Amino acid sequence: MVKRVIYIHGFNSSEKSFKAQQFGQWVSENFLDIEYISPRLHFDPRIAIIQLTQLIDQDTVLLGSSLGGYYATYLSQLHNIKAVVINPAVKPFELLADYLGPQYNPYQDMHYELTLEHVAALQSLFMTHLPNPDKVMLLQQMGDEVLPFEQAVDYFKQSAQHVEFAGDHSFMGFERYFDTVAKFLKIT
């Protein structure tokens, strides 16, 4: 029985992302017995994974967007728990190599340095194939201007998928999928 939903935010985002707050509000209004957590993650992937792992047990399900979708995929497969990924990063280590150096996260009001060690840490989490693809559902909009949607559609080809034409990286109209997400995660 699901007792906890963890929302995992993306790169240079925070626990206060619109999707995190929107879904958290809906969960709190509809499922009084479900704990909803949206933690502020550290920029270092090694620390972020530790933060998340400490919150996970067998009664936990995950919801992750962008880089958070990458983390959710990894943790879902590692712990054999369900996850919904929204416009997820599939190979963030390839994309973030172009962002090495000083970074500013405006949502956390924090400056930091993105290093090759961080990129290598992300690459160490990559699974060439999903051992339990049935544990993951993909929500993908083809208009994602940040990440290549084809990569996600192919990577999650054995998983449940909802792929929409147009949209953007924020996944426009996410609230239309709340019931679908709840059913897949079995929080209904």
Short mmCIF file of N, CA and C in Angstrom, two decimals:
data_model
loop_
_atom_site.label_atom_id
_atom_site.label_comp_id
_atom_site.label_asym_id
_atom_site.label_seq_id
_atom_site.Cartn_x
_atom_site.Cartn_y
_atom_site.Cartn_z
N MET A 1 0.84 -1.19 0.00
CA MET A 1 0.00 0.00 0.00
C MET A 1 0.88 1.26 0.00
N VAL A 2 0.60 2.17 -0.89
CA VAL A 2 1.38 3.39 -1.00
C VAL A 2 1.05 4.34 0.15
N LYS A 3 2.10 4.78 0.81
CA LYS A 3 1.93 5.73 1.92
C LYS A 3 2.65 7.04 1.68
N ARG A 4 3.58 7.05 0.69
CA ARG A 4 4.39 8.25 0.47
C ARG A 4 4.61 8.46 -1.03
N VAL A 5 4.44 9.71 -1.46
CA VAL A 5 4.77 10.13 -2.82
C VAL A 5 5.89 11.14 -2.71
N ILE A 6 6.97 10.90 -3.45
CA ILE A 6 8.09 11.84 -3.48
C ILE A 6 8.16 12.47 -4.86
N TYR A 7 8.09 13.80 -4.91
CA TYR A 7 8.27 14.53 -6.15
C TYR A 7 9.73 14.96 -6.23
N ILE A 8 10.39 14.66 -7.37
CA ILE A 8 11.81 14.95 -7.55
C ILE A 8 11.96 16.02 -8.62
N HIS A 9 12.44 17.19 -8.20
CA HIS A 9 12.57 18.31 -9.13
C HIS A 9 13.79 18.16 -10.04
N GLY A 10 13.84 19.02 -11.05
CA GLY A 10 14.89 18.94 -12.05
C GLY A 10 16.10 19.82 -11.76
N PHE A 11 16.97 19.90 -12.75
CA PHE A 11 18.22 20.66 -12.70
C PHE A 11 17.93 22.15 -12.50
N ASN A 12 18.63 22.75 -11.57
CA ASN A 12 18.47 24.18 -11.24
C ASN A 12 17.02 24.55 -10.96
N SER A 13 16.30 23.64 -10.32
CA SER A 13 14.93 23.89 -9.89
C SER A 13 14.88 23.78 -8.37
N SER A 14 13.69 23.57 -7.83
CA SER A 14 13.57 23.43 -6.38
C SER A 14 12.29 22.68 -6.04
N GLU A 15 12.13 22.46 -4.77
CA GLU A 15 10.93 21.80 -4.24
C GLU A 15 9.68 22.65 -4.46
N LYS A 16 9.87 23.89 -4.84
CA LYS A 16 8.73 24.79 -5.04
C LYS A 16 8.35 24.93 -6.52
N SER A 17 8.79 23.98 -7.34
CA SER A 17 8.42 24.05 -8.75
C SER A 17 6.91 24.00 -8.88
N PHE A 18 6.40 24.54 -9.96
CA PHE A 18 4.95 24.62 -10.15
C PHE A 18 4.32 23.23 -10.13
N LYS A 19 4.91 22.27 -10.85
CA LYS A 19 4.35 20.92 -10.89
C LYS A 19 4.37 20.28 -9.51
N ALA A 20 5.44 20.48 -8.76
CA ALA A 20 5.54 19.90 -7.42
C ALA A 20 4.43 20.44 -6.53
N GLN A 21 4.23 21.75 -6.55
CA GLN A 21 3.21 22.36 -5.70
C GLN A 21 1.80 21.98 -6.17
N GLN A 22 1.61 21.98 -7.47
CA GLN A 22 0.30 21.67 -8.04
C GLN A 22 -0.12 20.24 -7.69
N PHE A 23 0.77 19.28 -7.89
CA PHE A 23 0.43 17.89 -7.60
C PHE A 23 0.32 17.67 -6.09
N GLY A 24 1.18 18.31 -5.33
CA GLY A 24 1.11 18.19 -3.87
C GLY A 24 -0.20 18.69 -3.31
N GLN A 25 -0.69 19.79 -3.83
CA GLN A 25 -1.98 20.34 -3.40
C GLN A 25 -3.10 19.35 -3.72
N TRP A 26 -3.07 18.77 -4.92
CA TRP A 26 -4.09 17.81 -5.33
C TRP A 26 -4.06 16.56 -4.46
N VAL A 27 -2.86 16.07 -4.16
CA VAL A 27 -2.75 14.89 -3.29
C VAL A 27 -3.31 15.20 -1.91
N SER A 28 -2.95 16.35 -1.34
CA SER A 28 -3.40 16.69 0.01
C SER A 28 -4.92 16.86 0.09
N GLU A 29 -5.53 17.29 -1.01
CA GLU A 29 -6.98 17.46 -1.03
C GLU A 29 -7.74 16.15 -1.26
N ASN A 30 -7.09 15.17 -1.86
CA ASN A 30 -7.78 13.95 -2.26
C ASN A 30 -7.35 12.68 -1.53
N PHE A 31 -6.20 12.70 -0.90
CA PHE A 31 -5.68 11.48 -0.27
C PHE A 31 -5.09 11.83 1.10
N LEU A 32 -5.94 11.86 2.10
CA LEU A 32 -5.51 12.29 3.43
C LEU A 32 -4.49 11.36 4.06
N ASP A 33 -4.46 10.10 3.63
CA ASP A 33 -3.55 9.13 4.24
C ASP A 33 -2.23 8.99 3.50
N ILE A 34 -1.98 9.85 2.51
CA ILE A 34 -0.74 9.80 1.73
C ILE A 34 0.16 10.96 2.14
N GLU A 35 1.41 10.65 2.45
CA GLU A 35 2.41 11.68 2.74
C GLU A 35 3.03 12.12 1.42
N TYR A 36 3.04 13.42 1.18
CA TYR A 36 3.62 13.98 -0.04
C TYR A 36 4.87 14.75 0.34
N ILE A 37 5.99 14.41 -0.30
CA ILE A 37 7.27 15.05 0.00
C ILE A 37 7.87 15.57 -1.30
N SER A 38 8.35 16.79 -1.26
CA SER A 38 9.09 17.36 -2.38
C SER A 38 10.36 17.98 -1.80
N PRO A 39 11.43 17.19 -1.68
CA PRO A 39 12.63 17.69 -1.03
C PRO A 39 13.45 18.63 -1.91
N ARG A 40 14.15 19.55 -1.28
CA ARG A 40 15.12 20.39 -1.98
C ARG A 40 16.38 19.56 -2.16
N LEU A 41 16.75 19.32 -3.40
CA LEU A 41 17.90 18.45 -3.67
C LEU A 41 19.19 19.24 -3.82
N HIS A 42 20.25 18.61 -3.39
CA HIS A 42 21.60 19.16 -3.55
C HIS A 42 21.97 19.11 -5.03
N PHE A 43 22.82 20.01 -5.48
CA PHE A 43 23.24 20.02 -6.89
C PHE A 43 24.16 18.85 -7.22
N ASP A 44 24.85 18.30 -6.24
CA ASP A 44 25.74 17.16 -6.47
C ASP A 44 24.90 15.89 -6.55
N PRO A 45 24.92 15.18 -7.68
CA PRO A 45 24.07 13.99 -7.84
C PRO A 45 24.31 12.93 -6.76
N ARG A 46 25.53 12.81 -6.29
CA ARG A 46 25.83 11.80 -5.25
C ARG A 46 25.07 12.12 -3.97
N ILE A 47 25.02 13.39 -3.62
CA ILE A 47 24.31 13.80 -2.41
C ILE A 47 22.80 13.73 -2.63
N ALA A 48 22.34 14.14 -3.82
CA ALA A 48 20.90 14.11 -4.12
C ALA A 48 20.37 12.68 -4.01
N ILE A 49 21.10 11.70 -4.53
CA ILE A 49 20.66 10.30 -4.46
C ILE A 49 20.61 9.83 -3.02
N ILE A 50 21.57 10.22 -2.22
CA ILE A 50 21.54 9.86 -0.78
C ILE A 50 20.32 10.49 -0.12
N GLN A 51 20.08 11.77 -0.40
CA GLN A 51 18.90 12.45 0.17
C GLN A 51 17.63 11.67 -0.14
N LEU A 52 17.48 11.29 -1.41
CA LEU A 52 16.27 10.60 -1.84
C LEU A 52 16.19 9.19 -1.28
N THR A 53 17.29 8.48 -1.28
CA THR A 53 17.32 7.10 -0.78
C THR A 53 16.88 7.04 0.68
N GLN A 54 17.25 8.04 1.44
CA GLN A 54 16.87 8.08 2.86
C GLN A 54 15.37 8.23 3.06
N LEU A 55 14.65 8.66 2.03
CA LEU A 55 13.20 8.86 2.13
C LEU A 55 12.40 7.68 1.59
N ILE A 56 13.08 6.72 0.96
CA ILE A 56 12.39 5.64 0.25
C ILE A 56 12.25 4.39 1.08
N ASP A 57 11.04 3.82 1.04
CA ASP A 57 10.81 2.46 1.53
C ASP A 57 9.86 1.79 0.54
N GLN A 58 9.42 0.61 0.81
CA GLN A 58 8.59 -0.14 -0.15
C GLN A 58 7.17 0.44 -0.29
N ASP A 59 6.81 1.38 0.56
CA ASP A 59 5.50 2.03 0.47
C ASP A 59 5.59 3.39 -0.23
N THR A 60 6.71 3.63 -0.91
CA THR A 60 6.99 4.90 -1.56
C THR A 60 6.84 4.77 -3.07
N VAL A 61 6.33 5.83 -3.71
CA VAL A 61 6.32 5.94 -5.16
C VAL A 61 6.94 7.29 -5.52
N LEU A 62 7.36 7.40 -6.78
CA LEU A 62 8.12 8.58 -7.20
C LEU A 62 7.48 9.27 -8.38
N LEU A 63 7.69 10.57 -8.43
CA LEU A 63 7.26 11.40 -9.54
C LEU A 63 8.42 12.35 -9.80
N GLY A 64 8.97 12.32 -11.02
CA GLY A 64 10.13 13.14 -11.29
C GLY A 64 10.06 13.83 -12.64
N SER A 65 10.56 15.05 -12.69
CA SER A 65 10.53 15.85 -13.91
C SER A 65 11.96 16.19 -14.33
N SER A 66 12.24 16.06 -15.63
CA SER A 66 13.53 16.42 -16.21
C SER A 66 14.64 15.62 -15.53
N LEU A 67 15.62 16.27 -14.91
CA LEU A 67 16.67 15.53 -14.20
C LEU A 67 16.05 14.71 -13.06
N GLY A 68 14.98 15.22 -12.47
CA GLY A 68 14.28 14.45 -11.44
C GLY A 68 13.69 13.16 -12.00
N GLY A 69 13.33 13.16 -13.28
CA GLY A 69 12.86 11.95 -13.94
C GLY A 69 13.99 10.93 -14.08
N TYR A 70 15.19 11.42 -14.32
CA TYR A 70 16.37 10.54 -14.38
C TYR A 70 16.61 9.87 -13.03
N TYR A 71 16.58 10.69 -11.97
CA TYR A 71 16.75 10.14 -10.62
C TYR A 71 15.62 9.16 -10.28
N ALA A 72 14.39 9.53 -10.64
CA ALA A 72 13.24 8.66 -10.35
C ALA A 72 13.36 7.33 -11.06
N THR A 73 13.83 7.36 -12.30
CA THR A 73 14.02 6.11 -13.05
C THR A 73 15.03 5.22 -12.35
N TYR A 74 16.17 5.77 -12.02
CA TYR A 74 17.22 5.01 -11.35
C TYR A 74 16.71 4.41 -10.03
N LEU A 75 16.09 5.24 -9.21
CA LEU A 75 15.64 4.78 -7.90
C LEU A 75 14.49 3.78 -8.01
N SER A 76 13.63 3.96 -8.99
CA SER A 76 12.54 3.03 -9.23
C SER A 76 13.08 1.64 -9.53
N GLN A 77 14.06 1.58 -10.39
CA GLN A 77 14.63 0.29 -10.79
C GLN A 77 15.45 -0.32 -9.65
N LEU A 78 16.18 0.50 -8.95
CA LEU A 78 17.01 0.02 -7.84
C LEU A 78 16.17 -0.54 -6.69
N HIS A 79 15.07 0.14 -6.37
CA HIS A 79 14.25 -0.24 -5.22
C HIS A 79 12.97 -0.99 -5.60
N ASN A 80 12.80 -1.21 -6.91
CA ASN A 80 11.63 -1.94 -7.40
C ASN A 80 10.32 -1.28 -6.96
N ILE A 81 10.25 0.04 -7.16
CA ILE A 81 9.05 0.80 -6.82
C ILE A 81 8.60 1.57 -8.08
N LYS A 82 7.36 2.04 -8.07
CA LYS A 82 6.80 2.72 -9.24
C LYS A 82 7.24 4.18 -9.31
N ALA A 83 7.32 4.65 -10.57
CA ALA A 83 7.68 6.05 -10.81
C ALA A 83 6.97 6.54 -12.07
N VAL A 84 6.58 7.81 -12.03
CA VAL A 84 6.11 8.50 -13.22
C VAL A 84 7.16 9.55 -13.54
N VAL A 85 7.61 9.57 -14.80
CA VAL A 85 8.63 10.52 -15.21
C VAL A 85 8.03 11.47 -16.25
N ILE A 86 8.28 12.76 -16.06
CA ILE A 86 7.69 13.82 -16.87
C ILE A 86 8.79 14.50 -17.67
N ASN A 87 8.70 14.41 -19.00
CA ASN A 87 9.75 14.97 -19.86
C ASN A 87 11.13 14.71 -19.24
N PRO A 88 11.46 13.44 -19.03
CA PRO A 88 12.68 13.11 -18.28
C PRO A 88 13.96 13.27 -19.09
N ALA A 89 15.02 13.57 -18.37
CA ALA A 89 16.36 13.48 -18.95
C ALA A 89 16.71 11.99 -19.02
N VAL A 90 17.17 11.52 -20.15
CA VAL A 90 17.56 10.13 -20.30
C VAL A 90 19.07 9.99 -20.13
N LYS A 91 19.82 10.91 -20.72
CA LYS A 91 21.28 10.91 -20.60
C LYS A 91 21.75 12.33 -20.23
N PRO A 92 21.45 12.75 -19.01
CA PRO A 92 21.80 14.13 -18.63
C PRO A 92 23.29 14.39 -18.62
N PHE A 93 24.08 13.35 -18.45
CA PHE A 93 25.53 13.51 -18.44
C PHE A 93 26.04 13.99 -19.80
N GLU A 94 25.32 13.68 -20.87
CA GLU A 94 25.71 14.18 -22.20
C GLU A 94 25.36 15.66 -22.35
N LEU A 95 24.23 16.05 -21.82
CA LEU A 95 23.77 17.43 -21.96
C LEU A 95 24.48 18.39 -21.01
N LEU A 96 24.67 17.96 -19.77
CA LEU A 96 25.23 18.87 -18.76
C LEU A 96 26.72 19.09 -18.94
N ALA A 97 27.38 18.28 -19.75
CA ALA A 97 28.80 18.51 -20.02
C ALA A 97 29.01 19.89 -20.66
N ASP A 98 27.98 20.40 -21.32
CA ASP A 98 28.05 21.73 -21.94
C ASP A 98 27.85 22.86 -20.93
N TYR A 99 27.48 22.54 -19.70
CA TYR A 99 27.18 23.55 -18.68
C TYR A 99 28.22 23.59 -17.56
N LEU A 100 29.36 22.95 -17.78
CA LEU A 100 30.39 22.94 -16.75
C LEU A 100 30.79 24.36 -16.36
N GLY A 101 31.06 24.52 -15.07
CA GLY A 101 31.48 25.83 -14.59
C GLY A 101 30.47 26.43 -13.64
N PRO A 102 30.57 27.75 -13.44
CA PRO A 102 29.69 28.42 -12.48
C PRO A 102 28.22 28.31 -12.88
N GLN A 103 27.38 28.04 -11.89
CA GLN A 103 25.94 27.94 -12.08
C GLN A 103 25.24 28.79 -11.03
N TYR A 104 24.05 29.21 -11.37
CA TYR A 104 23.20 29.88 -10.40
C TYR A 104 21.81 29.26 -10.47
N ASN A 105 21.34 28.78 -9.34
CA ASN A 105 19.98 28.24 -9.26
C ASN A 105 19.10 29.34 -8.66
N PRO A 106 18.30 30.01 -9.49
CA PRO A 106 17.49 31.13 -8.98
C PRO A 106 16.39 30.68 -8.03
N TYR A 107 15.96 29.43 -8.14
CA TYR A 107 14.87 28.93 -7.30
C TYR A 107 15.35 28.59 -5.89
N GLN A 108 16.66 28.36 -5.76
CA GLN A 108 17.25 28.12 -4.45
C GLN A 108 18.17 29.27 -4.03
N ASP A 109 18.29 30.29 -4.90
CA ASP A 109 19.17 31.43 -4.68
C ASP A 109 20.56 30.95 -4.26
N MET A 110 21.15 30.12 -5.13
CA MET A 110 22.42 29.50 -4.76
C MET A 110 23.37 29.46 -5.96
N HIS A 111 24.61 29.84 -5.70
CA HIS A 111 25.68 29.73 -6.69
C HIS A 111 26.46 28.45 -6.38
N TYR A 112 26.91 27.76 -7.43
CA TYR A 112 27.73 26.58 -7.26
C TYR A 112 28.50 26.32 -8.54
N GLU A 113 29.39 25.34 -8.50
CA GLU A 113 30.22 24.97 -9.65
C GLU A 113 29.81 23.58 -10.13
N LEU A 114 29.43 23.45 -11.38
CA LEU A 114 29.15 22.15 -11.98
C LEU A 114 30.46 21.61 -12.53
N THR A 115 30.86 20.42 -12.05
CA THR A 115 32.17 19.86 -12.39
C THR A 115 32.06 18.55 -13.18
N LEU A 116 33.18 18.12 -13.70
CA LEU A 116 33.24 16.82 -14.38
C LEU A 116 32.88 15.68 -13.43
N GLU A 117 33.19 15.84 -12.15
CA GLU A 117 32.82 14.82 -11.16
C GLU A 117 31.30 14.67 -11.07
N HIS A 118 30.59 15.77 -11.15
CA HIS A 118 29.12 15.72 -11.11
C HIS A 118 28.59 15.00 -12.35
N VAL A 119 29.16 15.30 -13.49
CA VAL A 119 28.73 14.66 -14.75
C VAL A 119 29.03 13.16 -14.68
N ALA A 120 30.21 12.80 -14.17
CA ALA A 120 30.57 11.38 -14.04
C ALA A 120 29.63 10.68 -13.05
N ALA A 121 29.25 11.36 -12.00
CA ALA A 121 28.31 10.77 -11.03
C ALA A 121 26.97 10.50 -11.69
N LEU A 122 26.51 11.41 -12.53
CA LEU A 122 25.26 11.19 -13.26
C LEU A 122 25.40 9.99 -14.20
N GLN A 123 26.52 9.90 -14.88
CA GLN A 123 26.71 8.80 -15.82
C GLN A 123 26.73 7.45 -15.10
N SER A 124 27.21 7.43 -13.87
CA SER A 124 27.27 6.17 -13.11
C SER A 124 25.88 5.65 -12.76
N LEU A 125 24.86 6.49 -12.84
CA LEU A 125 23.49 6.09 -12.53
C LEU A 125 22.74 5.55 -13.75
N PHE A 126 23.35 5.67 -14.93
CA PHE A 126 22.66 5.30 -16.16
C PHE A 126 22.52 3.79 -16.30
N MET A 127 21.33 3.35 -16.67
CA MET A 127 21.06 1.94 -16.95
C MET A 127 20.81 1.82 -18.45
N THR A 128 21.57 0.98 -19.12
CA THR A 128 21.41 0.85 -20.57
C THR A 128 20.03 0.29 -20.93
N HIS A 129 19.48 -0.51 -20.06
CA HIS A 129 18.10 -0.97 -20.24
C HIS A 129 17.46 -1.08 -18.86
N LEU A 130 16.15 -0.93 -18.82
CA LEU A 130 15.43 -0.97 -17.55
C LEU A 130 15.10 -2.41 -17.17
N PRO A 131 15.55 -2.88 -16.01
CA PRO A 131 15.22 -4.25 -15.60
C PRO A 131 13.73 -4.44 -15.32
N ASN A 132 13.06 -3.38 -14.90
CA ASN A 132 11.63 -3.43 -14.57
C ASN A 132 10.89 -2.29 -15.26
N PRO A 133 10.75 -2.33 -16.60
CA PRO A 133 10.13 -1.22 -17.30
C PRO A 133 8.66 -1.01 -16.92
N ASP A 134 8.02 -2.04 -16.40
CA ASP A 134 6.62 -1.92 -15.99
C ASP A 134 6.45 -1.04 -14.75
N LYS A 135 7.54 -0.71 -14.09
CA LYS A 135 7.48 0.13 -12.89
C LYS A 135 7.49 1.62 -13.22
N VAL A 136 7.63 1.95 -14.52
CA VAL A 136 7.76 3.35 -14.91
C VAL A 136 6.70 3.72 -15.94
N MET A 137 6.14 4.93 -15.79
CA MET A 137 5.25 5.49 -16.80
C MET A 137 5.85 6.82 -17.27
N LEU A 138 5.88 7.00 -18.59
CA LEU A 138 6.41 8.21 -19.21
C LEU A 138 5.29 9.17 -19.58
N LEU A 139 5.43 10.43 -19.18
CA LEU A 139 4.60 11.53 -19.69
C LEU A 139 5.54 12.42 -20.49
N GLN A 140 5.30 12.52 -21.79
CA GLN A 140 6.23 13.22 -22.66
C GLN A 140 5.49 14.13 -23.62
N GLN A 141 5.99 15.36 -23.75
CA GLN A 141 5.47 16.26 -24.78
C GLN A 141 6.55 16.48 -25.84
N MET A 142 6.14 16.30 -27.09
CA MET A 142 7.09 16.37 -28.20
C MET A 142 7.65 17.79 -28.40
N GLY A 143 6.99 18.78 -27.85
CA GLY A 143 7.47 20.15 -27.99
C GLY A 143 8.51 20.54 -26.95
N ASP A 144 9.00 19.58 -26.18
CA ASP A 144 10.05 19.85 -25.17
C ASP A 144 11.24 20.51 -25.87
N GLU A 145 11.51 21.75 -25.50
CA GLU A 145 12.58 22.52 -26.13
C GLU A 145 13.94 22.30 -25.47
N VAL A 146 13.98 21.56 -24.37
CA VAL A 146 15.21 21.35 -23.62
C VAL A 146 15.82 19.97 -23.87
N LEU A 147 14.97 18.95 -23.87
CA LEU A 147 15.44 17.57 -23.99
C LEU A 147 14.85 16.90 -25.24
N PRO A 148 15.63 16.02 -25.88
CA PRO A 148 15.11 15.34 -27.07
C PRO A 148 14.05 14.29 -26.71
N PHE A 149 12.81 14.56 -27.11
CA PHE A 149 11.71 13.68 -26.73
C PHE A 149 11.88 12.28 -27.30
N GLU A 150 12.50 12.16 -28.48
CA GLU A 150 12.67 10.85 -29.11
C GLU A 150 13.49 9.92 -28.23
N GLN A 151 14.45 10.48 -27.54
CA GLN A 151 15.30 9.69 -26.66
C GLN A 151 14.48 9.05 -25.55
N ALA A 152 13.58 9.81 -24.96
CA ALA A 152 12.73 9.28 -23.88
C ALA A 152 11.74 8.25 -24.40
N VAL A 153 11.11 8.54 -25.53
CA VAL A 153 10.14 7.60 -26.10
C VAL A 153 10.81 6.26 -26.40
N ASP A 154 12.02 6.30 -26.93
CA ASP A 154 12.74 5.07 -27.24
C ASP A 154 13.20 4.36 -25.96
N TYR A 155 13.77 5.10 -25.03
CA TYR A 155 14.31 4.50 -23.80
C TYR A 155 13.21 3.81 -22.98
N PHE A 156 12.04 4.41 -22.95
CA PHE A 156 10.93 3.87 -22.17
C PHE A 156 9.94 3.09 -23.05
N LYS A 157 10.43 2.52 -24.14
CA LYS A 157 9.54 1.86 -25.10
C LYS A 157 8.80 0.67 -24.52
N GLN A 158 9.31 0.06 -23.46
CA GLN A 158 8.63 -1.06 -22.82
C GLN A 158 7.80 -0.63 -21.62
N SER A 159 7.74 0.65 -21.39
CA SER A 159 6.98 1.21 -20.27
C SER A 159 5.68 1.82 -20.79
N ALA A 160 4.73 2.03 -19.87
CA ALA A 160 3.52 2.77 -20.22
C ALA A 160 3.93 4.18 -20.65
N GLN A 161 3.28 4.70 -21.69
CA GLN A 161 3.63 6.02 -22.20
C GLN A 161 2.38 6.83 -22.54
N HIS A 162 2.48 8.13 -22.29
CA HIS A 162 1.50 9.10 -22.76
C HIS A 162 2.33 10.19 -23.44
N VAL A 163 2.32 10.18 -24.76
CA VAL A 163 3.12 11.12 -25.54
C VAL A 163 2.17 12.07 -26.27
N GLU A 164 2.42 13.36 -26.11
CA GLU A 164 1.58 14.38 -26.73
C GLU A 164 2.36 15.20 -27.74
N PHE A 165 1.70 15.54 -28.81
CA PHE A 165 2.25 16.47 -29.79
C PHE A 165 2.30 17.85 -29.14
N ALA A 166 3.26 18.66 -29.53
CA ALA A 166 3.42 20.04 -29.04
C ALA A 166 3.84 20.06 -27.57
N GLY A 167 3.32 21.02 -26.80
CA GLY A 167 3.72 21.16 -25.40
C GLY A 167 5.08 21.82 -25.27
N ASP A 168 5.67 21.69 -24.08
CA ASP A 168 7.01 22.23 -23.83
C ASP A 168 7.65 21.47 -22.67
N HIS A 169 8.83 21.93 -22.25
CA HIS A 169 9.57 21.21 -21.21
C HIS A 169 8.83 21.20 -19.87
N SER A 170 8.01 22.20 -19.63
CA SER A 170 7.27 22.26 -18.36
C SER A 170 6.12 21.25 -18.31
N PHE A 171 5.82 20.62 -19.42
CA PHE A 171 4.69 19.72 -19.62
C PHE A 171 3.38 20.46 -19.35
N MET A 172 2.99 21.21 -20.36
CA MET A 172 1.77 22.02 -20.29
C MET A 172 0.55 21.14 -20.00
N GLY A 173 -0.29 21.62 -19.09
CA GLY A 173 -1.52 20.91 -18.77
C GLY A 173 -1.31 19.66 -17.94
N PHE A 174 -0.28 19.64 -17.14
CA PHE A 174 0.04 18.48 -16.31
C PHE A 174 -1.16 18.02 -15.48
N GLU A 175 -1.98 18.96 -15.03
CA GLU A 175 -3.13 18.62 -14.17
C GLU A 175 -4.11 17.67 -14.86
N ARG A 176 -4.10 17.61 -16.18
CA ARG A 176 -4.97 16.68 -16.91
C ARG A 176 -4.60 15.23 -16.64
N TYR A 177 -3.41 15.00 -16.13
CA TYR A 177 -2.92 13.64 -15.91
C TYR A 177 -2.91 13.21 -14.44
N PHE A 178 -3.42 14.04 -13.56
CA PHE A 178 -3.37 13.70 -12.14
C PHE A 178 -4.02 12.35 -11.85
N ASP A 179 -5.21 12.12 -12.38
CA ASP A 179 -5.88 10.83 -12.14
C ASP A 179 -5.09 9.67 -12.74
N THR A 180 -4.55 9.86 -13.93
CA THR A 180 -3.75 8.83 -14.60
C THR A 180 -2.52 8.49 -13.77
N VAL A 181 -1.85 9.52 -13.27
CA VAL A 181 -0.66 9.34 -12.43
C VAL A 181 -1.05 8.58 -11.15
N ALA A 182 -2.12 9.01 -10.51
CA ALA A 182 -2.56 8.38 -9.25
C ALA A 182 -2.89 6.91 -9.47
N LYS A 183 -3.56 6.59 -10.57
CA LYS A 183 -3.91 5.19 -10.86
C LYS A 183 -2.66 4.35 -11.11
N PHE A 184 -1.73 4.89 -11.89
CA PHE A 184 -0.50 4.13 -12.17
C PHE A 184 0.30 3.89 -10.89
N LEU A 185 0.42 4.93 -10.07
CA LEU A 185 1.18 4.81 -8.83
C LEU A 185 0.41 4.05 -7.73
N LYS A 186 -0.86 3.77 -8.01
CA LYS A 186 -1.73 3.07 -7.07
C LYS A 186 -1.92 3.82 -5.76
N ILE A 187 -2.11 5.15 -5.89
CA ILE A 187 -2.41 5.95 -4.69
C ILE A 187 -3.91 6.22 -4.60
N THR A 188 -4.69 5.67 -5.54
CA THR A 188 -6.14 5.88 -5.50
C THR A 188 -6.83 4.82 -4.64
#
